[in-house]
Coordinates of N, CA and C in Angstrom, one line a residue:
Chain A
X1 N 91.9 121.4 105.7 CA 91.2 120.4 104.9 C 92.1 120.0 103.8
X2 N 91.8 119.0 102.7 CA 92.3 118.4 101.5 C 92.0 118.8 100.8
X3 N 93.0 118.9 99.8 CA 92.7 119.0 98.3 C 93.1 118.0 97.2
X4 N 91.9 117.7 96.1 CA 92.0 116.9 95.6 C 91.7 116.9 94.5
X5 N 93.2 116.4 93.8 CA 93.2 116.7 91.8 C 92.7 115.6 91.4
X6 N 92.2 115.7 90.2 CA 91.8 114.6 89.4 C 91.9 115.5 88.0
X7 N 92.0 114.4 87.4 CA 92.2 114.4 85.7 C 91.9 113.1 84.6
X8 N 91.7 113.9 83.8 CA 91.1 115.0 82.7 C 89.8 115.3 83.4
X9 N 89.3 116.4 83.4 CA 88.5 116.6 83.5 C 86.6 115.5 83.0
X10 N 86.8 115.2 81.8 CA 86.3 114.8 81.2 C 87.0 114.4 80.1
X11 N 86.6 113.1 79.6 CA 87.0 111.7 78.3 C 85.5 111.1 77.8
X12 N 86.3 111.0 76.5 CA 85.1 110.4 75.7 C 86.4 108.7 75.0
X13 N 86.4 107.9 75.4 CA 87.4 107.0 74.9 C 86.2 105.9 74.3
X14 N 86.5 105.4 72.9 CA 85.9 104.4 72.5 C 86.0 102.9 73.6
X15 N 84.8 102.0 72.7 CA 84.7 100.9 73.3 C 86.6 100.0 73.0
X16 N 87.1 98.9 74.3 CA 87.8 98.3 73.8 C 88.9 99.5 74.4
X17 N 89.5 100.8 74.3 CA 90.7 100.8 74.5 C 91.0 101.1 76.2
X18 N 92.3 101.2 76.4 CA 92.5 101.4 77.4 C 92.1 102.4 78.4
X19 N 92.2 102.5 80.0 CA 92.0 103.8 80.5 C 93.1 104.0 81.5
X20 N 93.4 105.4 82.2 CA 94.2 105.5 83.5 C 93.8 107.2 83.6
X21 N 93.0 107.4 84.8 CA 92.2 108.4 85.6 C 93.6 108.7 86.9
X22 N 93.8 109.8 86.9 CA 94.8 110.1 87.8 C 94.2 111.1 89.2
X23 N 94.7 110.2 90.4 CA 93.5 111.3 91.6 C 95.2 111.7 92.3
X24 N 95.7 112.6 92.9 CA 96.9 113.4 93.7 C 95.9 113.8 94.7
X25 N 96.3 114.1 96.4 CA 96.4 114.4 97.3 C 97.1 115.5 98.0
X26 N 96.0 116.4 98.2 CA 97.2 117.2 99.3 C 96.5 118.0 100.3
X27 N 97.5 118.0 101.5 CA 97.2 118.5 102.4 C 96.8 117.8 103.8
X28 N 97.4 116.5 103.2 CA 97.7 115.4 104.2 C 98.6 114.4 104.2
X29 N 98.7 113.3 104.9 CA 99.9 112.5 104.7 C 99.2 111.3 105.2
X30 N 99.9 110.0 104.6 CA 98.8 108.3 105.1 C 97.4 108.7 104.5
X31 N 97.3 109.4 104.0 CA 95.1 109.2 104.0 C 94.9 108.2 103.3
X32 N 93.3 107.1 103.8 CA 92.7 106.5 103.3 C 92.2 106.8 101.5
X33 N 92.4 106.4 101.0 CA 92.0 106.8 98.9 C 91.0 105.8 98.6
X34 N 90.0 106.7 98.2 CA 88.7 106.1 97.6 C 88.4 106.2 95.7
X35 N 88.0 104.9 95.1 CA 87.5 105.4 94.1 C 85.9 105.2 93.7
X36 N 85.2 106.2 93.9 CA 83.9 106.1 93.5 C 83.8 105.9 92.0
X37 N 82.3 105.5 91.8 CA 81.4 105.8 90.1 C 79.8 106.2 90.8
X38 N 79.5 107.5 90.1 CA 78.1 107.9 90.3 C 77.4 107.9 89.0
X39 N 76.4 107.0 89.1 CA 76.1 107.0 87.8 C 74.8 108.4 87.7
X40 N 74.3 108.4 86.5 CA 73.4 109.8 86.5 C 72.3 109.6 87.2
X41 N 72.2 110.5 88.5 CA 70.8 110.6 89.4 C 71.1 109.4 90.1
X42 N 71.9 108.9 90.3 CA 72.2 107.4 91.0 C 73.4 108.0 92.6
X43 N 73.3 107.2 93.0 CA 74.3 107.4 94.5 C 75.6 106.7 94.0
X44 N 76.4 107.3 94.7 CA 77.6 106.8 94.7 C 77.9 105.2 95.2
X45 N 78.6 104.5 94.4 CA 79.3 102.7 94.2 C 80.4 102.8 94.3
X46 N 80.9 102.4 95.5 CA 82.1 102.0 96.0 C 82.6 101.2 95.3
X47 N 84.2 101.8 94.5 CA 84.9 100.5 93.5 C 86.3 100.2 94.2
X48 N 87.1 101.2 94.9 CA 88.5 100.2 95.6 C 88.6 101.4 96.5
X49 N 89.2 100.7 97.7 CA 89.6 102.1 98.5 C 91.1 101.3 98.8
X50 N 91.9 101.9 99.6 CA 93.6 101.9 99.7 C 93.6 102.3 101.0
X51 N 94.0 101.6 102.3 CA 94.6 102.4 103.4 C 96.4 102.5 103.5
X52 N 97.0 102.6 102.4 CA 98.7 102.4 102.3 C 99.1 102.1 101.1
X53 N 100.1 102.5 100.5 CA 101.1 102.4 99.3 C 100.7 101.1 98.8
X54 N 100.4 100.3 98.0 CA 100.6 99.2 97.3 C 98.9 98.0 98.2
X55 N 98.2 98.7 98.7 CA 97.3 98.0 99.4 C 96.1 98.6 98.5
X56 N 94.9 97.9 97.9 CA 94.2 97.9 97.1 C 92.9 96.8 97.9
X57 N 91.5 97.4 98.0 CA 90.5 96.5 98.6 C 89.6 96.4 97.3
X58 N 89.3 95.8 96.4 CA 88.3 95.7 95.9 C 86.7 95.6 96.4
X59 N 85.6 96.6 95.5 CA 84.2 96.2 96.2 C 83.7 95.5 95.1
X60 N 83.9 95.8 93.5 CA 82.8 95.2 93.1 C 83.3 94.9 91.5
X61 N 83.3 93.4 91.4 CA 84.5 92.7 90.3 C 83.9 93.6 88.9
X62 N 85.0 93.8 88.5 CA 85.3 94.1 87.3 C 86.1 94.4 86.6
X63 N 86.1 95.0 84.9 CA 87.1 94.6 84.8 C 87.8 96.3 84.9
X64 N 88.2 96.6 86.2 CA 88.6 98.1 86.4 C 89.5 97.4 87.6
X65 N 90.5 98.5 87.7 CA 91.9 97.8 88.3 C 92.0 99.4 89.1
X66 N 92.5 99.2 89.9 CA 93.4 100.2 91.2 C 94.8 100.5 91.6
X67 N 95.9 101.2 91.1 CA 96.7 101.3 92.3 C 97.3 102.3 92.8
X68 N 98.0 102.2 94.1 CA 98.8 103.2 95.0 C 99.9 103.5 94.9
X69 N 100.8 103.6 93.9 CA 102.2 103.7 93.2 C 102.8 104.6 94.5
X70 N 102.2 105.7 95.4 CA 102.9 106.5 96.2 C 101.7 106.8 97.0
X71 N 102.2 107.7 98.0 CA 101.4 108.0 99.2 C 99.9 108.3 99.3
X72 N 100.4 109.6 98.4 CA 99.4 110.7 97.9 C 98.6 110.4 96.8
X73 N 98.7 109.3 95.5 CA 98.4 109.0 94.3 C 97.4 108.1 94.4
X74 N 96.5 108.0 93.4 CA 95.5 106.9 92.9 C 94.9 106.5 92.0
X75 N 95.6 105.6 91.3 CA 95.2 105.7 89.7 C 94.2 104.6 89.8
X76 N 92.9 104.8 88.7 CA 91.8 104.3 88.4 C 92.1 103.3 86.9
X77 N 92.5 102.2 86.3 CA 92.8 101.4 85.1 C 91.8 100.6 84.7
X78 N 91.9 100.8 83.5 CA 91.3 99.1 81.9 C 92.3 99.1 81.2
X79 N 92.1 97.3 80.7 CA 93.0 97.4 80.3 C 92.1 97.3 78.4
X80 N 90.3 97.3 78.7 CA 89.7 97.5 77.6 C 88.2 98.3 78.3
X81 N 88.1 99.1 77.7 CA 86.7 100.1 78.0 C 85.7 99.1 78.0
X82 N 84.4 99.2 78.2 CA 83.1 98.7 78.1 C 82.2 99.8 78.1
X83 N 80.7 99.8 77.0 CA 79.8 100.7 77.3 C 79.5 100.8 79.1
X84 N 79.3 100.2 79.6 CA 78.9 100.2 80.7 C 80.2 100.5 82.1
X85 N 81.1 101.6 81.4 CA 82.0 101.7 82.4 C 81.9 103.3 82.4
X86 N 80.9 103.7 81.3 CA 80.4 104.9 81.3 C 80.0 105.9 82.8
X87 N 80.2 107.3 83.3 CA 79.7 107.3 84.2 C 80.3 108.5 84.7
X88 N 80.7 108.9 86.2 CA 81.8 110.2 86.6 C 81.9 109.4 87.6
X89 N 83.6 109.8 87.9 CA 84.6 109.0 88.5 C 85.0 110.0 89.7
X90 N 84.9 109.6 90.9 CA 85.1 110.4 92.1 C 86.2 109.9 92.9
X91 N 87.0 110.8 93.2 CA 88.4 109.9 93.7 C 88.0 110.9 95.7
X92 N 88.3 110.3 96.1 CA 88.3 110.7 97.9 C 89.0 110.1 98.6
X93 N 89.0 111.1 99.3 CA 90.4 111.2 100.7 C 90.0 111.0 101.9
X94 N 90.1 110.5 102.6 CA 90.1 110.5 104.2 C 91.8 109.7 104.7
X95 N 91.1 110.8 106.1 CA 92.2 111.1 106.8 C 92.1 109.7 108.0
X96 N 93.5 109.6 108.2 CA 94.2 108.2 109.2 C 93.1 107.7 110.4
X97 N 92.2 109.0 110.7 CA 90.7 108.6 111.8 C 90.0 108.3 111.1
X98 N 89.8 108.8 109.5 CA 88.7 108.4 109.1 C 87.3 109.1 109.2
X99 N 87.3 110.6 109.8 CA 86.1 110.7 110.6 C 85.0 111.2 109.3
X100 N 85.8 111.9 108.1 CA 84.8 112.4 107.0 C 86.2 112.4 105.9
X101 N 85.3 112.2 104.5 CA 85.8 112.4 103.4 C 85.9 113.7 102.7
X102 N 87.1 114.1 101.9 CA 86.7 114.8 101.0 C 86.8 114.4 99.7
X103 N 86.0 115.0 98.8 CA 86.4 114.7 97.1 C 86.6 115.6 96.4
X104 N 87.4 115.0 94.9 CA 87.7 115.5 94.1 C 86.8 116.2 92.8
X105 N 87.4 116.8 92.3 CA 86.0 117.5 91.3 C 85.4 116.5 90.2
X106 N 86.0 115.0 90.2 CA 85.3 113.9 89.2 C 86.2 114.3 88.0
X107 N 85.9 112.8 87.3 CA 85.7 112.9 86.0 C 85.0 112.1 85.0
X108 N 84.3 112.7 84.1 CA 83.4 112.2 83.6 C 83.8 111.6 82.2
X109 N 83.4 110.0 81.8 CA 84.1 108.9 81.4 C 82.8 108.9 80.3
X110 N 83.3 108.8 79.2 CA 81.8 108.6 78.3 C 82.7 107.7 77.2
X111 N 81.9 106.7 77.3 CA 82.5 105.2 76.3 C 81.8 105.2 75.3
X112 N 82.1 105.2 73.9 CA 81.3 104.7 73.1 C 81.7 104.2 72.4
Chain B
X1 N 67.6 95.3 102.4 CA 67.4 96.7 102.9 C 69.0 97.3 102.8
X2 N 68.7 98.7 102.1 CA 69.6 99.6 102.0 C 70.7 99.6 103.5
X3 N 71.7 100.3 103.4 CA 72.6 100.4 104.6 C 72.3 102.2 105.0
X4 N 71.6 103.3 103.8 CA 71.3 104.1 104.4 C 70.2 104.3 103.1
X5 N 69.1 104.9 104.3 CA 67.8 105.1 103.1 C 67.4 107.0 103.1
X6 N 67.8 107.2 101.6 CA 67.3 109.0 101.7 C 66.5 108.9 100.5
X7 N 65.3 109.7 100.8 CA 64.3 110.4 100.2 C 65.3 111.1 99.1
X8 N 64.5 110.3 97.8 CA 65.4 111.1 96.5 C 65.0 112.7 96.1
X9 N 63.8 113.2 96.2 CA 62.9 114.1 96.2 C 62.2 114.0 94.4
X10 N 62.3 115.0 93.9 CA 63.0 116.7 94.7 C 62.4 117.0 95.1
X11 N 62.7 118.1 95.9 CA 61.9 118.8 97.1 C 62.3 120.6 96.5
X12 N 60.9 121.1 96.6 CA 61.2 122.1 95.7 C 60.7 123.4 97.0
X13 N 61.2 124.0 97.3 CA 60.5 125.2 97.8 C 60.9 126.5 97.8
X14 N 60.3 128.0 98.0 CA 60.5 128.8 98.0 C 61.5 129.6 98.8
X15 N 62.2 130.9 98.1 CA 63.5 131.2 98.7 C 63.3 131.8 100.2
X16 N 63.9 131.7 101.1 CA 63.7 132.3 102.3 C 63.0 131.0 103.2
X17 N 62.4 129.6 102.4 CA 61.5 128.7 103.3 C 62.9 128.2 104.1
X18 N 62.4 127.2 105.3 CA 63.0 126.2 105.8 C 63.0 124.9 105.5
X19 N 64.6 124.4 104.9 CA 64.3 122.7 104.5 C 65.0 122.4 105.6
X20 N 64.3 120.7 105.4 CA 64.6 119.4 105.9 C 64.8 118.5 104.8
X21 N 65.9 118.0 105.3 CA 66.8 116.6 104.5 C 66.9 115.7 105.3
X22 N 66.1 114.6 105.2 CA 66.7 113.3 106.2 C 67.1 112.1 105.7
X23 N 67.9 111.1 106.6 CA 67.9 110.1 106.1 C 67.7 109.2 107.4
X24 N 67.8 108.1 107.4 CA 67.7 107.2 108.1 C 68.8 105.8 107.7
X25 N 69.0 105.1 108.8 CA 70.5 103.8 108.7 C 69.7 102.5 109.7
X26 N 70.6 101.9 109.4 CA 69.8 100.6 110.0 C 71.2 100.1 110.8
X27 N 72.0 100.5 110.5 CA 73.5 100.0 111.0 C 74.0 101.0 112.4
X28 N 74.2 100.2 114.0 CA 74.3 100.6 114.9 C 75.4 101.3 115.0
X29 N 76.4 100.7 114.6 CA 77.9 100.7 114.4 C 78.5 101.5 113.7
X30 N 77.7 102.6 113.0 CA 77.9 104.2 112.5 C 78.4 105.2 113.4
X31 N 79.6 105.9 112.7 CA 80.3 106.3 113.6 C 80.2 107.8 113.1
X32 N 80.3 108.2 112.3 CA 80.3 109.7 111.9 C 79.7 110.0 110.8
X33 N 78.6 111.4 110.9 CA 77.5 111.4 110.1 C 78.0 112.8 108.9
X34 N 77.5 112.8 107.7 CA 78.1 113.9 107.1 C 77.1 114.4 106.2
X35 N 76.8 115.4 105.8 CA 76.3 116.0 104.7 C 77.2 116.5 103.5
X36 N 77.1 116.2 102.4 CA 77.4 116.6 101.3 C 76.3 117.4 100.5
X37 N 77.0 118.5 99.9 CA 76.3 119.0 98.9 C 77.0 118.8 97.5
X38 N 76.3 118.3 96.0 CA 76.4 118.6 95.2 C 75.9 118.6 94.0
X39 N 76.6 120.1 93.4 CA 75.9 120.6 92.4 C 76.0 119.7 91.4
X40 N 75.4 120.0 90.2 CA 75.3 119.1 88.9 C 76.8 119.2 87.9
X41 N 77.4 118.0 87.6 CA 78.5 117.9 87.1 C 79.5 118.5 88.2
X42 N 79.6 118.2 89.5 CA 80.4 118.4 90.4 C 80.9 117.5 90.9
X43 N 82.2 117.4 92.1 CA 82.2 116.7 93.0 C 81.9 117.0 94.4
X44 N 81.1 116.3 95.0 CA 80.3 116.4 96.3 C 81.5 117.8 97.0
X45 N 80.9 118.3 97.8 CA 81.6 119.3 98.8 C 81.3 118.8 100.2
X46 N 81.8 118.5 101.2 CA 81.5 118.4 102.7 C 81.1 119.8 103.0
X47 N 79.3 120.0 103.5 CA 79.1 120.8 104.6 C 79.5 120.2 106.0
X48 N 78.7 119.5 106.6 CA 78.9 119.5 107.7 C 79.3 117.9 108.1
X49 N 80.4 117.3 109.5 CA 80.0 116.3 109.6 C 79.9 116.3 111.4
X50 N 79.4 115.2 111.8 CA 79.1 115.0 113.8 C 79.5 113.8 113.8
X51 N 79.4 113.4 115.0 CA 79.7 112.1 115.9 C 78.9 111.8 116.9
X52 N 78.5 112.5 117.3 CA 77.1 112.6 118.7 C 76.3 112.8 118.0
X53 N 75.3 112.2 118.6 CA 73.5 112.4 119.0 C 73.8 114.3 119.5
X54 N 72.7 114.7 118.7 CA 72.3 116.3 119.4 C 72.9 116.8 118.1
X55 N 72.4 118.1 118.0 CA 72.3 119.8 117.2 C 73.6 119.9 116.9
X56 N 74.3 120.3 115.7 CA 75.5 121.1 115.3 C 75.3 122.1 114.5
X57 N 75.5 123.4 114.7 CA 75.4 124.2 113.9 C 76.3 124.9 113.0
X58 N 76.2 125.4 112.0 CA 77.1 126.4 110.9 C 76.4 127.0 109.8
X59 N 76.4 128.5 110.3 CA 75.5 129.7 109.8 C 74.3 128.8 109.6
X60 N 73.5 129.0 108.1 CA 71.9 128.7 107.9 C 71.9 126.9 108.3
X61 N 73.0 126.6 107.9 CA 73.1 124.9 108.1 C 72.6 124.1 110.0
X62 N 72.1 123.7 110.1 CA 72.1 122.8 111.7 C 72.2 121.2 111.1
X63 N 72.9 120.2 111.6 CA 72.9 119.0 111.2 C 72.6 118.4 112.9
X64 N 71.7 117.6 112.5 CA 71.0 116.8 113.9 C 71.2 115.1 113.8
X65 N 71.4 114.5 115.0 CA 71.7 113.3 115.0 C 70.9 112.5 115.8
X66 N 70.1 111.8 115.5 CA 69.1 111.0 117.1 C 69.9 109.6 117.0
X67 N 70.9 109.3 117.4 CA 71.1 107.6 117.3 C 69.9 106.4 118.0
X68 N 69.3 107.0 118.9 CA 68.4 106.2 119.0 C 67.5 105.4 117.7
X69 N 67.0 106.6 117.4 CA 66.0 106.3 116.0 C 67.3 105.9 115.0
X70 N 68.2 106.3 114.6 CA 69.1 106.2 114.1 C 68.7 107.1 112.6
X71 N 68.3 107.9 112.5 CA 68.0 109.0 112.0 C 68.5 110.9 112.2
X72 N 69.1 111.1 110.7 CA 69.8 112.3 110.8 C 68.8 113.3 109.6
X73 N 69.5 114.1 110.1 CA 68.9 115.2 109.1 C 69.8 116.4 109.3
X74 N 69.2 117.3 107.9 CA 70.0 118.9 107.4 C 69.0 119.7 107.2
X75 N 68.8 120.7 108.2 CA 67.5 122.0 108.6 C 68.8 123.0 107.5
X76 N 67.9 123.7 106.6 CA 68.9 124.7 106.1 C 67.7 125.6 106.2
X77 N 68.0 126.9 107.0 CA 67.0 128.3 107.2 C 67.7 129.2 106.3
X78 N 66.7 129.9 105.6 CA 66.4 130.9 105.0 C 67.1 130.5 103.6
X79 N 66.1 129.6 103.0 CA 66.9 128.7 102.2 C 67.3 129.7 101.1
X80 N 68.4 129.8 99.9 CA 68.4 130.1 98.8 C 68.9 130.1 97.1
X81 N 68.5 130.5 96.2 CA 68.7 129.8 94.7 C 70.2 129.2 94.9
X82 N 71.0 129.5 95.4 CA 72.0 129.3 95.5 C 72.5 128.2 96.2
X83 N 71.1 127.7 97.0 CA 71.3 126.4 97.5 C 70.8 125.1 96.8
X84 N 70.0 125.3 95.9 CA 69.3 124.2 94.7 C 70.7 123.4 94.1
X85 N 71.0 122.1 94.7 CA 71.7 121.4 94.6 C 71.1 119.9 94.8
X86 N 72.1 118.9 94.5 CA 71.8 117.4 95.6 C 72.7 117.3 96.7
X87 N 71.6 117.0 97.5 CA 72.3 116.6 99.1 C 72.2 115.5 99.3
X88 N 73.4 115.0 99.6 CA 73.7 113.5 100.1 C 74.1 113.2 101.5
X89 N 73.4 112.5 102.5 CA 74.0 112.0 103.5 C 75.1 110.6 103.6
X90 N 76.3 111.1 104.4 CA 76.9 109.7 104.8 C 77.2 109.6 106.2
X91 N 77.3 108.0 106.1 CA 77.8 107.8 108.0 C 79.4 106.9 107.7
X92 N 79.6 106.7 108.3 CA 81.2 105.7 108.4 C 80.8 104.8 109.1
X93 N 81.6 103.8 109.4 CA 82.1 102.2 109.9 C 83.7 102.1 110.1
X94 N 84.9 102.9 110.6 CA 86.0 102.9 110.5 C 86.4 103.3 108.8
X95 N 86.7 102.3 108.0 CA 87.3 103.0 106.8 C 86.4 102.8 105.9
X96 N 85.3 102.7 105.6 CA 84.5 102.7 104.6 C 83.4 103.8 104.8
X97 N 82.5 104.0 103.6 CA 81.4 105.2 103.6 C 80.7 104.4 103.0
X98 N 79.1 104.7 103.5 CA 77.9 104.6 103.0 C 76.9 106.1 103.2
X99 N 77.0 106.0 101.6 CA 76.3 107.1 101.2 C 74.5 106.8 101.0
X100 N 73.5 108.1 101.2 CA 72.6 108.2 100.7 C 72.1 108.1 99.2
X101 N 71.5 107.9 98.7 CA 71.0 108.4 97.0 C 71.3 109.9 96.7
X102 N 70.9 110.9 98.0 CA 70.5 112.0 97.7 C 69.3 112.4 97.3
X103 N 69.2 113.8 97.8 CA 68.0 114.2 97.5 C 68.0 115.7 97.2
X104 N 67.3 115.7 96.0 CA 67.8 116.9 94.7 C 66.5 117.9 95.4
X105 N 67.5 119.2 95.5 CA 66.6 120.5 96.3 C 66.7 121.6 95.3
X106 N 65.4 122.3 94.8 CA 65.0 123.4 94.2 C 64.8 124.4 94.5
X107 N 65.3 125.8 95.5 CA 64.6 126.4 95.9 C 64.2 127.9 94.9
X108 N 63.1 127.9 94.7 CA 63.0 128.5 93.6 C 63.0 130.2 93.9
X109 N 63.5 131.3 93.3 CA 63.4 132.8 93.4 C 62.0 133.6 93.8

């Protein structure tokens, strides 16, 4: 199976400044990269998934940015926080079939 | 209408009972079903996932698939505290996931 880093753990960043959430990969190669937001007691909202280096899908406009700098990588960006960007940040991996995901241990984004 | 609909609960029951977790999809075109478990301030964990209609087992876990009804479910026997988590179901479509709400399980001592 995959393993999957994410970092910081947890952030508390005021309204207005910047963000970049970092997800690494391992224990595969090509995998599909997912970035979720679960909000509290809420299901998971699909925000960009990646099937390749420099390929980015958007689901749901905002102002949060995606990219795939390398294989294995997937960085989560603002280029200004919003209260409502609040939440825990789930980064996932699926493999080149696609048949199941795994995730990373989150991180939890608290804006104020 | 949702793309997959789960009972949020909670569903609380005693250690040693038998749960049921289901969900249900409305989309034919689902290709592989999965259960997640997770704990609070976690990231989900994969128990189990199928691709067929019929029974899959692993230890207390069985994961069942009817495509007809297009309804899945997670039987977990001899449930315990250690299982009191949220369970979430997902199915696929090639590269995308649709996940359940989940549904938060208590099984109490």
């Amino acid at each position: 199976s995959q393993t999957i880093h994410q970092w910081p753990a947890t952030l508390v960043q005021p309204v207005g400044s910047p963000l970049s959430l970092e997800c690494t990969v391992e224990g595969t190669s090509n995998p599909n990269l997912y970035w979720y937001r679960q909000a509290a007691g809420r299901g998971l909202q699909l925000l960009f998934y990646s099937v390749g280096i420099g390929q980015i899908s958007s689901e749901v406009p905002q102002n949060l940015s995606a990219s795939r700098p390398q294989d294995r990588q997937f960085i989560l960006s603002s280029k200004k926080l919003l209260l409502s960007d609040s939440g825990f940040y789930l980064c996932a991996s699926a493999g080149g079939g696609a048949e199941t995901q795994y995730f990373g241990p989150g991180t939890r984004l608290l804006v104020l | 209408q949702k793309e997959v609909e789960q009972d949020p609960g909670p569903l609380s029951v005693p250690e040693g009972a038998i749960v049921s977790l289901n969900c249900t999809y409305s989309n034919s075109a689902f290709q592989y079903f999965m259960w997640y478990r997770q704990y609070s301030r976690k990231g989900p964990e994969l128990l189990m996932y199928t691709y067929s209609s019929g029974n899959k087992e692993d230890g207390r876990f069985t994961a069942q698939v009817d495509k007809s009804s297009k309804y899945i479910s997670l039987f977990i026997r001899d449930s315990q505290p250690s299982d009191s988590a949220t369970y979430l179901c997902a199915m696929n479509n090639f590269n995308k996931f649709y996940f359940g709400s989940g549904t938060k399980l208590n099984v109490k001592p």
